[in-house]
């Protein structure tokens, strides 16, 4: 029974899946998001404390009867130019992780967004097909990538692809019955992507448990010579 979390200060995506070791994909028990609200006059670290406490009450404490065995949390991206944003995310992640341990008795695992995407849907790993201008690479470039054993995540997609939408589509292929939340215009609310990311973390964790952390390598290749 695996709890997956995607944590930001504004919205926390959360899922609970059950892996019986027999099915192709784990069963989803819970897929949701929580947006802890704090009065605008409260800022800084105090606001984080309050958000954490709200999340514990409205979600974490409701999970005590599920028999959760594992928790996986997506690590915050550290590539932001705003060091204050990175510091805030790290603090909040730590608070939520400690709350999980305190209330559920499970030490959380952490996974990067790259690894979560790669190990949840390894079929997304391929040779890079397009350059940043959207032009297809030459055959010689592809041959070199094969020689260097250099497949990458989203390699078959253009550089400017919306990666969150790709992941949402991959999840929908496996779980077509998920009742995503729509806004008044019938569009997907952005909170759905946080919930989706939490599920992707859980799916990656299941695959890693079954298959390990083996790198995805090119083991064979051939050239298909097509003629008119």
Coordinates of N, CA, C and O in Angstrom, one line a residue, residues 54-119:
X54 N -2.8 21.7 8.6 CA -4.1 21.5 7.9 C -4.0 20.2 7.1 O -4.9 19.4 7.1
X55 N -2.9 20.0 6.4 CA -2.8 18.8 5.6 C -2.8 17.6 6.4 O -3.4 16.6 6.0
X56 N -2.1 17.6 7.5 CA -2.1 16.5 8.4 C -3.5 16.1 8.9 O -4.0 15.0 8.9
X57 N -4.3 17.2 9.3 CA -5.7 16.9 9.8 C -6.6 16.4 8.7 O -7.4 15.5 8.9
X58 N -6.6 17.1 7.5 CA -7.6 16.8 6.5 C -7.2 15.6 5.7 O -8.1 15.1 4.9
X59 N -5.9 15.2 5.7 CA -5.6 14.0 4.9 C -4.7 13.0 5.6 O -5.2 11.8 5.7
X60 N -3.6 13.3 6.1 CA -2.7 12.3 6.6 C -3.4 11.5 7.7 O -3.3 10.2 7.8
X61 N -4.1 12.1 8.7 CA -4.7 11.4 9.8 C -5.8 10.5 9.3 O -6.3 9.6 10.0
X62 N -6.4 10.8 8.1 CA -7.5 9.9 7.6 C -7.0 8.6 7.0 O -7.7 7.8 6.6
X63 N -5.6 8.5 6.9 CA -5.0 7.3 6.3 C -4.6 6.2 7.2 O -4.0 5.2 6.8
X64 N -4.8 6.4 8.5 CA -4.2 5.5 9.5 C -4.7 4.1 9.4 O -4.0 3.2 9.9
X65 N -5.9 3.9 8.8 CA -6.4 2.6 8.8 C -6.1 1.8 7.5 O -6.6 0.7 7.3
X66 N -5.4 2.4 6.6 CA -5.1 1.8 5.3 C -3.9 0.8 5.3 O -3.7 0.1 4.3
X67 N -3.2 0.8 6.3 CA -2.0 -0.1 6.4 C -0.9 0.3 5.4 O -0.4 -0.6 4.7
X68 N -0.6 1.5 5.3 CA 0.4 2.0 4.4 C 1.8 1.5 4.7 O 2.2 1.5 5.8
X69 N 2.4 0.9 3.7 CA 3.7 0.3 3.9 C 4.9 1.1 3.4 O 6.0 1.0 3.8
X70 N 4.6 1.9 2.4 CA 5.6 2.7 1.7 C 5.1 4.1 1.4 O 3.9 4.3 1.0
X71 N 5.9 5.1 1.4 CA 5.6 6.5 1.0 C 6.7 7.0 0.1 O 7.9 6.8 0.4
X72 N 6.3 7.6 -1.0 CA 7.3 8.2 -1.9 C 6.8 9.6 -2.2 O 5.7 9.9 -2.5
X73 N 7.8 10.5 -2.1 CA 7.6 11.9 -2.3 C 8.5 12.4 -3.4 O 9.7 12.1 -3.5
X74 N 7.9 13.2 -4.3 CA 8.7 13.8 -5.4 C 9.5 14.9 -4.8 O 9.1 15.8 -4.1
X75 N 10.8 14.8 -5.1 CA 11.8 15.9 -4.7 C 11.5 17.2 -5.4 O 11.2 17.2 -6.6
X76 N 11.6 18.3 -4.7 CA 11.4 19.6 -5.3 C 12.5 19.9 -6.3 O 13.7 19.5 -6.1
X77 N 12.1 20.6 -7.4 CA 13.1 20.9 -8.4 C 14.0 22.0 -7.8 O 13.6 23.0 -7.2
X78 N 15.3 21.8 -8.0 CA 16.3 22.8 -7.4 C 16.9 23.7 -8.5 O 17.8 24.4 -8.2
X79 N 16.3 23.7 -9.7 CA 16.9 24.5 -10.8 C 16.3 25.9 -10.8 O 16.7 26.7 -11.7
X80 N 15.4 26.3 -9.9 CA 14.9 27.6 -9.9 C 16.0 28.7 -9.7 O 16.9 28.5 -8.9
X81 N 15.8 29.8 -10.4 CA 16.8 30.9 -10.1 C 16.5 31.6 -8.8 O 17.3 32.4 -8.3
X82 N 15.3 31.4 -8.2 CA 15.0 32.0 -7.0 C 15.3 31.1 -5.8 O 14.7 30.1 -5.5
X83 N 16.4 31.5 -5.1 CA 16.9 30.6 -4.0 C 15.9 30.6 -2.9 O 15.8 29.6 -2.2
X84 N 15.1 31.7 -2.7 CA 14.1 31.7 -1.7 C 13.0 30.7 -1.9 O 12.5 30.0 -1.0
X85 N 12.6 30.6 -3.2 CA 11.6 29.6 -3.5 C 12.1 28.2 -3.3 O 11.4 27.3 -2.7
X86 N 13.3 27.9 -3.7 CA 13.9 26.6 -3.4 C 14.0 26.3 -2.0 O 13.6 25.2 -1.5
X87 N 14.4 27.2 -1.2 CA 14.5 27.0 0.3 C 13.2 26.8 0.9 O 13.0 25.9 1.8
X88 N 12.2 27.5 0.5 CA 10.8 27.3 1.0 C 10.3 25.9 0.7 O 9.7 25.2 1.5
X89 N 10.5 25.5 -0.6 CA 10.0 24.1 -1.0 C 10.7 23.0 -0.2 O 10.1 22.1 0.2
X90 N 12.0 23.2 0.0 CA 12.8 22.2 0.8 C 12.3 22.1 2.2 O 12.1 21.0 2.8
X91 N 12.0 23.3 2.8 CA 11.5 23.3 4.2 C 10.2 22.6 4.3 O 9.9 21.8 5.2
X92 N 9.3 22.9 3.3 CA 7.9 22.4 3.4 C 7.9 20.9 3.1 O 7.2 20.1 3.8
X93 N 8.8 20.5 2.2 CA 8.9 19.0 2.0 C 9.4 18.3 3.2 O 8.9 17.2 3.5
X94 N 10.3 18.9 3.9 CA 10.8 18.3 5.2 C 9.7 18.2 6.2 O 9.6 17.2 6.9
X95 N 8.9 19.2 6.3 CA 7.8 19.3 7.3 C 6.8 18.2 7.0 O 6.3 17.4 7.9
X96 N 6.4 18.0 5.7 CA 5.4 17.0 5.3 C 6.0 15.6 5.5 O 5.3 14.7 6.0
X97 N 7.3 15.4 5.2 CA 7.9 14.1 5.4 C 7.9 13.7 6.8 O 7.6 12.6 7.2
X98 N 8.3 14.7 7.7 CA 8.3 14.4 9.1 C 6.9 14.1 9.7 O 6.7 13.2 10.5
X99 N 5.9 14.8 9.1 CA 4.5 14.5 9.6 C 4.0 13.1 9.1 O 3.3 12.5 9.9
X100 N 4.5 12.7 7.9 CA 4.1 11.4 7.5 C 4.7 10.3 8.4 O 4.1 9.4 8.8
X101 N 6.0 10.5 8.8 CA 6.6 9.6 9.7 C 6.0 9.6 11.1 O 5.7 8.5 11.7
X102 N 5.7 10.8 11.6 CA 5.1 10.9 12.9 C 3.7 10.2 13.0 O 3.3 9.6 14.0
X103 N 2.9 10.4 11.9 CA 1.5 9.9 12.0 C 1.3 8.5 11.4 O 0.4 7.8 11.8
X104 N 2.1 8.1 10.4 CA 1.9 6.8 9.8 C 3.0 5.8 10.1 O 2.9 4.7 9.8
X105 N 4.1 6.3 10.7 CA 5.2 5.4 11.1 C 6.0 4.9 10.0 O 6.6 3.8 10.1
X106 N 6.0 5.6 8.9 CA 6.7 5.1 7.7 C 7.7 6.2 7.3 O 7.4 7.4 7.2
X107 N 8.9 5.8 7.1 CA 10.0 6.7 6.6 C 9.8 6.9 5.1 O 9.9 6.0 4.3
X108 N 9.6 8.2 4.7 CA 9.3 8.4 3.2 C 10.6 8.2 2.4 O 11.7 8.4 2.9
X109 N 10.4 7.8 1.2 CA 11.4 7.7 0.1 C 11.2 9.0 -0.8 O 10.1 9.5 -0.9
X110 N 12.3 9.4 -1.4 CA 12.2 10.5 -2.3 C 12.6 10.1 -3.7 O 13.5 9.3 -3.9
X111 N 12.0 10.7 -4.7 CA 12.3 10.5 -6.1 C 12.3 11.7 -6.9 O 11.4 12.6 -6.7
X112 N 13.2 11.9 -7.8 CA 13.2 13.1 -8.7 C 12.1 13.0 -9.7 O 11.6 11.9 -10.0
X113 N 11.7 14.2 -10.2 CA 10.6 14.2 -11.2 C 11.1 13.4 -12.5 O 10.3 12.7 -13.1
X114 N 12.4 13.5 -12.8 CA 12.9 12.8 -14.0 C 12.8 11.3 -13.8 O 12.3 10.6 -14.7
X115 N 13.2 10.8 -12.6 CA 13.2 9.4 -12.4 C 11.7 8.9 -12.3 O 11.4 7.8 -12.7
X116 N 10.9 9.7 -11.7 CA 9.5 9.3 -11.6 C 8.8 9.1 -12.9 O 8.1 8.1 -13.2
X117 N 9.1 10.0 -13.8 CA 8.6 9.9 -15.2 C 9.2 8.8 -16.0 O 8.5 8.0 -16.7
X118 N 10.5 8.6 -15.8 CA 11.2 7.5 -16.5 C 10.8 6.1 -16.1 O 10.6 5.2 -16.9
X119 N 10.7 5.9 -14.8 CA 10.4 4.6 -14.3 C 8.9 4.3 -14.2 O 8.6 3.1 -14.2

